[in-house]
């Protein structure tokens, strides 16, 4: 907790001189590479940098590049059966709906997560749509694929979540999975992999997953392709 790059060193082990910006960008990149895991807060010296990234142009460019890759992949799918079993899975928070406004008030991840406060914010249904994800969502819907929403939000938020999604322009999904009491002891990765297993047993072909956390796309069984949006605000295992 007392560690801070500013009072430790300004050079790497190889002797390369670095700045605070270099350090924070390296931290962010290694979060995205899943090398840095299970962090509870963004390092205090990097909260300003992460805030600027998550609300700036580069974050939008990085995110839109992910969506472009999803679209390129979709355009190569020539063997869709169109029998109601072709499916695509979306996470919700920071995949379809942005929680950045909440984290802006909590030092861009620099404060330890208060689940009660976050869920209270979610009940208000004010999360905004992520535009590029909405475009992909509508594209997939037009292709006749079933849209499955799998979120680690808890079941008691179902009504507020549905209202927020519809108000933000997301509608017409096939199923919405939220985390029930029976899944409380499972990790998010185990829970989401379990949902995919259930879907596949019911005959669904999961062509893709889009999420912002590694726990949304890792674990078996998985989709034929997985895509991750950038998110350096928090880590969900």
CSV table of C-alpha atoms in Angstrom, one decimal:
chain,number,residue,atom,x,y,z
A,1,UNK,CA,0.0,0.0,0.0
A,2,UNK,CA,2.9,2.3,0.6
A,3,UNK,CA,4.7,1.5,-2.6
A,4,UNK,CA,4.9,4.4,-5.1
A,5,UNK,CA,7.0,4.6,-8.2
A,6,UNK,CA,7.9,8.2,-7.4
A,7,UNK,CA,9.8,7.2,-4.3
A,8,UNK,CA,11.3,3.9,-5.6
A,9,UNK,CA,13.2,4.3,-8.8
A,10,UNK,CA,13.1,6.0,-12.2
A,11,UNK,CA,14.9,3.3,-14.1
A,12,UNK,CA,14.0,-0.3,-15.0
A,13,UNK,CA,16.2,-3.2,-14.1
A,14,UNK,CA,17.8,-2.9,-17.6
A,15,UNK,CA,18.7,0.7,-16.8
A,16,UNK,CA,16.0,2.3,-19.0
A,17,UNK,CA,14.9,5.6,-17.6
A,18,UNK,CA,11.1,5.8,-17.3
A,19,UNK,CA,8.5,8.4,-16.4
A,20,UNK,CA,5.3,8.0,-14.4
A,21,UNK,CA,3.4,7.9,-17.7
A,22,UNK,CA,5.6,5.1,-19.0
A,23,UNK,CA,5.0,3.1,-15.8
A,24,UNK,CA,1.2,3.6,-15.8
A,25,UNK,CA,0.9,2.8,-19.5
A,26,UNK,CA,2.9,-0.4,-18.9
A,27,UNK,CA,0.6,-1.2,-15.9
A,28,UNK,CA,-2.5,-0.7,-18.0
A,29,UNK,CA,-1.1,-2.8,-20.9
A,30,UNK,CA,-0.2,-5.7,-18.6
A,31,UNK,CA,-3.8,-5.6,-17.1
A,32,UNK,CA,-5.1,-6.0,-20.7
A,33,UNK,CA,-2.6,-8.9,-21.3
A,34,UNK,CA,-3.9,-10.6,-18.1
A,35,UNK,CA,-0.4,-10.5,-16.7
A,36,UNK,CA,-1.6,-8.3,-13.8
A,37,UNK,CA,-4.5,-10.1,-12.1
A,38,UNK,CA,-6.7,-9.8,-9.0
A,39,UNK,CA,-5.9,-6.2,-8.3
A,40,UNK,CA,-8.3,-4.6,-5.9
A,41,UNK,CA,-7.6,-0.9,-6.8
A,42,UNK,CA,-5.8,1.0,-9.5
A,43,UNK,CA,-2.4,2.2,-8.2
A,44,UNK,CA,-2.9,5.6,-6.6
A,45,UNK,CA,-0.1,7.1,-8.8
A,46,UNK,CA,-2.0,5.9,-11.9
A,47,UNK,CA,-5.6,6.9,-11.3
A,48,UNK,CA,-5.3,10.2,-13.1
A,49,UNK,CA,-3.7,8.4,-16.1
A,50,UNK,CA,-6.3,5.6,-16.2
A,51,UNK,CA,-9.1,8.2,-15.9
A,52,UNK,CA,-7.8,10.1,-18.9
A,53,UNK,CA,-7.4,6.9,-20.9
A,54,UNK,CA,-10.9,5.6,-20.1
A,55,UNK,CA,-12.5,8.9,-21.0
A,56,UNK,CA,-10.2,9.8,-23.9
A,57,UNK,CA,-9.8,9.2,-27.6
A,58,UNK,CA,-7.4,6.2,-27.3
A,59,UNK,CA,-9.9,4.2,-25.3
A,60,UNK,CA,-12.5,4.7,-28.0
A,61,UNK,CA,-10.1,3.9,-30.8
A,62,UNK,CA,-9.0,0.7,-29.0
A,63,UNK,CA,-12.6,-0.3,-28.3
A,64,UNK,CA,-13.8,0.4,-31.9
A,65,UNK,CA,-10.9,-1.7,-33.2
A,66,UNK,CA,-12.2,-4.6,-31.2
A,67,UNK,CA,-15.7,-4.2,-32.6
A,68,UNK,CA,-14.2,-4.0,-36.1
A,69,UNK,CA,-12.5,-7.3,-35.6
A,70,UNK,CA,-15.9,-8.8,-34.4
A,71,UNK,CA,-17.5,-7.5,-37.6
A,72,UNK,CA,-14.7,-8.9,-39.8
A,73,UNK,CA,-15.1,-12.3,-38.1
A,74,UNK,CA,-18.9,-12.2,-38.6
A,75,UNK,CA,-18.5,-11.4,-42.3
A,76,UNK,CA,-16.6,-14.7,-42.7
A,77,UNK,CA,-19.3,-16.9,-41.2
A,78,UNK,CA,-20.7,-18.7,-44.1
A,79,UNK,CA,-22.2,-21.7,-42.3
A,80,UNK,CA,-24.8,-20.2,-40.1
A,81,UNK,CA,-27.7,-22.6,-39.8
A,82,UNK,CA,-30.3,-19.9,-39.1
A,83,UNK,CA,-32.3,-22.5,-37.2
A,84,UNK,CA,-32.6,-20.4,-34.0
A,85,UNK,CA,-29.4,-22.0,-32.5
A,86,UNK,CA,-26.7,-19.6,-33.8
A,87,UNK,CA,-25.8,-17.5,-30.8
A,88,UNK,CA,-23.6,-14.6,-29.6
A,89,UNK,CA,-22.9,-13.8,-25.9
A,90,UNK,CA,-22.5,-10.3,-24.6
A,91,UNK,CA,-21.4,-9.3,-21.1
A,92,UNK,CA,-23.3,-6.1,-19.9
A,93,UNK,CA,-21.2,-3.8,-17.7
A,94,UNK,CA,-18.6,-2.0,-19.7
A,95,UNK,CA,-19.5,-4.1,-22.7
A,96,UNK,CA,-23.0,-2.8,-23.5
A,97,UNK,CA,-23.5,-0.3,-20.6
A,98,UNK,CA,-20.8,2.0,-19.3
A,99,UNK,CA,-20.0,2.2,-15.6
A,100,UNK,CA,-17.3,4.8,-16.2
A,101,UNK,CA,-19.6,7.6,-14.8
A,102,UNK,CA,-19.7,5.6,-11.5
A,103,UNK,CA,-16.0,5.1,-11.3
A,104,UNK,CA,-15.3,8.7,-12.2
A,105,UNK,CA,-16.8,9.5,-8.8
A,106,UNK,CA,-14.6,6.9,-7.1
A,107,UNK,CA,-11.2,7.9,-8.3
A,108,UNK,CA,-11.3,5.8,-11.5
A,109,UNK,CA,-10.8,2.6,-9.6
A,110,UNK,CA,-8.5,4.1,-7.0
A,111,UNK,CA,-11.0,3.3,-4.3
A,112,UNK,CA,-11.8,-0.2,-3.1
A,113,UNK,CA,-15.0,-1.4,-4.6
A,114,UNK,CA,-18.1,-0.8,-2.5
A,115,UNK,CA,-20.6,-3.4,-3.9
A,116,UNK,CA,-23.6,-1.8,-2.1
A,117,UNK,CA,-22.8,1.6,-3.6
A,118,UNK,CA,-22.3,0.2,-7.0
A,119,UNK,CA,-25.5,-1.8,-7.0
A,120,UNK,CA,-27.4,1.3,-5.7
A,121,UNK,CA,-26.1,3.2,-8.7
A,122,UNK,CA,-27.1,0.3,-11.0
A,123,UNK,CA,-30.7,0.3,-9.6
A,124,UNK,CA,-31.1,3.9,-10.9
A,125,UNK,CA,-30.7,2.6,-14.5
A,126,UNK,CA,-28.5,5.6,-15.6
A,127,UNK,CA,-25.7,3.6,-17.3
A,128,UNK,CA,-25.2,4.9,-20.8
A,129,UNK,CA,-25.0,2.7,-24.0
A,130,UNK,CA,-21.5,2.1,-25.4
A,131,UNK,CA,-22.3,3.2,-29.0
A,132,UNK,CA,-19.9,0.9,-30.9
A,133,UNK,CA,-21.2,-2.1,-28.9
A,134,UNK,CA,-24.8,-1.1,-29.7
A,135,UNK,CA,-23.9,-1.0,-33.4
A,136,UNK,CA,-22.4,-4.6,-33.2
A,137,UNK,CA,-25.4,-5.7,-31.2
A,138,UNK,CA,-27.8,-4.5,-33.8
A,139,UNK,CA,-25.7,-6.0,-36.6
A,140,UNK,CA,-25.8,-9.4,-35.0
A,141,UNK,CA,-29.5,-9.1,-34.4
A,142,UNK,CA,-30.0,-8.4,-38.1
A,143,UNK,CA,-28.0,-11.5,-39.1
A,144,UNK,CA,-30.6,-13.6,-37.3
A,145,UNK,CA,-28.3,-14.8,-34.5
A,146,UNK,CA,-29.7,-15.3,-31.0
A,147,UNK,CA,-28.3,-12.7,-28.5
A,148,UNK,CA,-27.5,-14.1,-25.0
A,149,UNK,CA,-26.7,-11.7,-22.2
A,150,UNK,CA,-24.6,-13.2,-19.4
A,151,UNK,CA,-23.7,-10.8,-16.6
A,152,UNK,CA,-22.2,-11.1,-13.1
A,153,UNK,CA,-24.9,-8.7,-11.9
A,154,UNK,CA,-27.0,-10.3,-9.2
A,155,UNK,CA,-30.5,-11.5,-9.7
A,156,UNK,CA,-32.2,-8.8,-7.6
A,157,UNK,CA,-31.0,-6.2,-10.2
A,158,UNK,CA,-33.0,-7.9,-13.1
A,159,UNK,CA,-35.8,-5.3,-13.3
A,160,UNK,CA,-33.4,-2.3,-13.2
A,161,UNK,CA,-31.0,-4.0,-15.7
A,162,UNK,CA,-33.8,-4.7,-18.2
A,163,UNK,CA,-35.1,-1.2,-18.0
A,164,UNK,CA,-31.6,0.3,-18.4
A,165,UNK,CA,-30.8,-1.9,-21.4
A,166,UNK,CA,-34.0,-1.1,-23.2
A,167,UNK,CA,-33.7,2.6,-22.4
A,168,UNK,CA,-30.2,2.5,-23.9
A,169,UNK,CA,-31.3,0.8,-27.1
A,170,UNK,CA,-30.6,-2.8,-26.3
A,171,UNK,CA,-33.6,-5.1,-26.8
A,172,UNK,CA,-34.6,-8.3,-28.6
A,173,UNK,CA,-32.2,-10.6,-26.8
A,174,UNK,CA,-33.0,-14.2,-26.4
A,175,UNK,CA,-32.0,-14.7,-22.7
A,176,UNK,CA,-30.6,-12.7,-19.9
A,177,UNK,CA,-28.6,-14.6,-17.3
A,178,UNK,CA,-27.9,-12.9,-13.9
A,179,UNK,CA,-26.0,-14.4,-11.0
A,180,UNK,CA,-28.4,-16.2,-8.6
A,181,UNK,CA,-27.9,-17.4,-5.1
A,182,UNK,CA,-26.9,-20.8,-6.4
A,183,UNK,CA,-23.9,-19.2,-8.1
A,184,UNK,CA,-22.7,-17.0,-5.2
A,185,UNK,CA,-19.9,-19.4,-4.2
A,186,UNK,CA,-18.6,-19.8,-7.8
A,187,UNK,CA,-16.1,-17.5,-9.4
A,188,UNK,CA,-17.4,-15.3,-12.2
A,189,UNK,CA,-15.4,-17.4,-14.7
A,190,UNK,CA,-16.9,-20.7,-13.3
A,191,UNK,CA,-20.4,-19.2,-13.4
A,192,UNK,CA,-20.2,-17.9,-17.0
A,193,UNK,CA,-18.6,-21.1,-18.2
A,194,UNK,CA,-21.4,-23.0,-16.6
A,195,UNK,CA,-24.0,-20.9,-18.5
A,196,UNK,CA,-22.2,-21.6,-21.8
A,197,UNK,CA,-22.2,-25.4,-20.9
A,198,UNK,CA,-26.0,-25.2,-20.4
A,199,UNK,CA,-26.5,-23.3,-23.6
A,200,UNK,CA,-24.4,-25.8,-25.6
A,201,UNK,CA,-26.3,-28.8,-24.1
A,202,UNK,CA,-29.4,-27.1,-25.3
A,203,UNK,CA,-28.0,-27.1,-28.9
A,204,UNK,CA,-26.7,-23.5,-29.2
A,205,UNK,CA,-23.7,-22.9,-31.4
A,206,UNK,CA,-21.9,-20.0,-29.7
A,207,UNK,CA,-20.1,-18.2,-32.4
A,208,UNK,CA,-18.6,-15.4,-30.3
A,209,UNK,CA,-18.3,-13.7,-27.0
A,210,UNK,CA,-17.7,-10.0,-26.3
A,211,UNK,CA,-16.7,-8.9,-22.8
A,212,UNK,CA,-14.4,-6.5,-21.0
A,213,UNK,CA,-13.1,-9.0,-18.4
A,214,UNK,CA,-11.0,-12.2,-19.0
A,215,UNK,CA,-13.5,-14.0,-16.7
A,216,UNK,CA,-16.2,-13.5,-19.3
A,217,UNK,CA,-14.3,-15.3,-22.1
A,218,UNK,CA,-12.1,-17.8,-20.4
A,219,UNK,CA,-13.0,-21.3,-19.1
A,220,UNK,CA,-14.5,-24.3,-20.9
A,221,UNK,CA,-16.6,-24.6,-22.9
A,222,UNK,CA,-16.1,-21.4,-24.7
A,223,UNK,CA,-17.1,-19.8,-28.0
A,224,UNK,CA,-15.5,-20.3,-31.4
A,225,UNK,CA,-14.0,-16.8,-31.1
A,226,UNK,CA,-13.7,-14.5,-28.1
A,227,UNK,CA,-13.2,-10.7,-28.1
A,228,UNK,CA,-12.2,-8.5,-25.2
A,229,UNK,CA,-12.8,-4.8,-24.8
A,230,UNK,CA,-10.3,-2.7,-22.8
A,231,UNK,CA,-11.0,-2.0,-19.2
A,232,UNK,CA,-8.4,-0.9,-16.6
A,233,UNK,CA,-10.8,0.3,-13.9
A,234,UNK,CA,-11.3,-3.1,-12.1
A,235,UNK,CA,-10.6,-6.8,-12.3
A,236,UNK,CA,-13.3,-9.4,-11.9
A,237,UNK,CA,-12.3,-13.0,-11.5
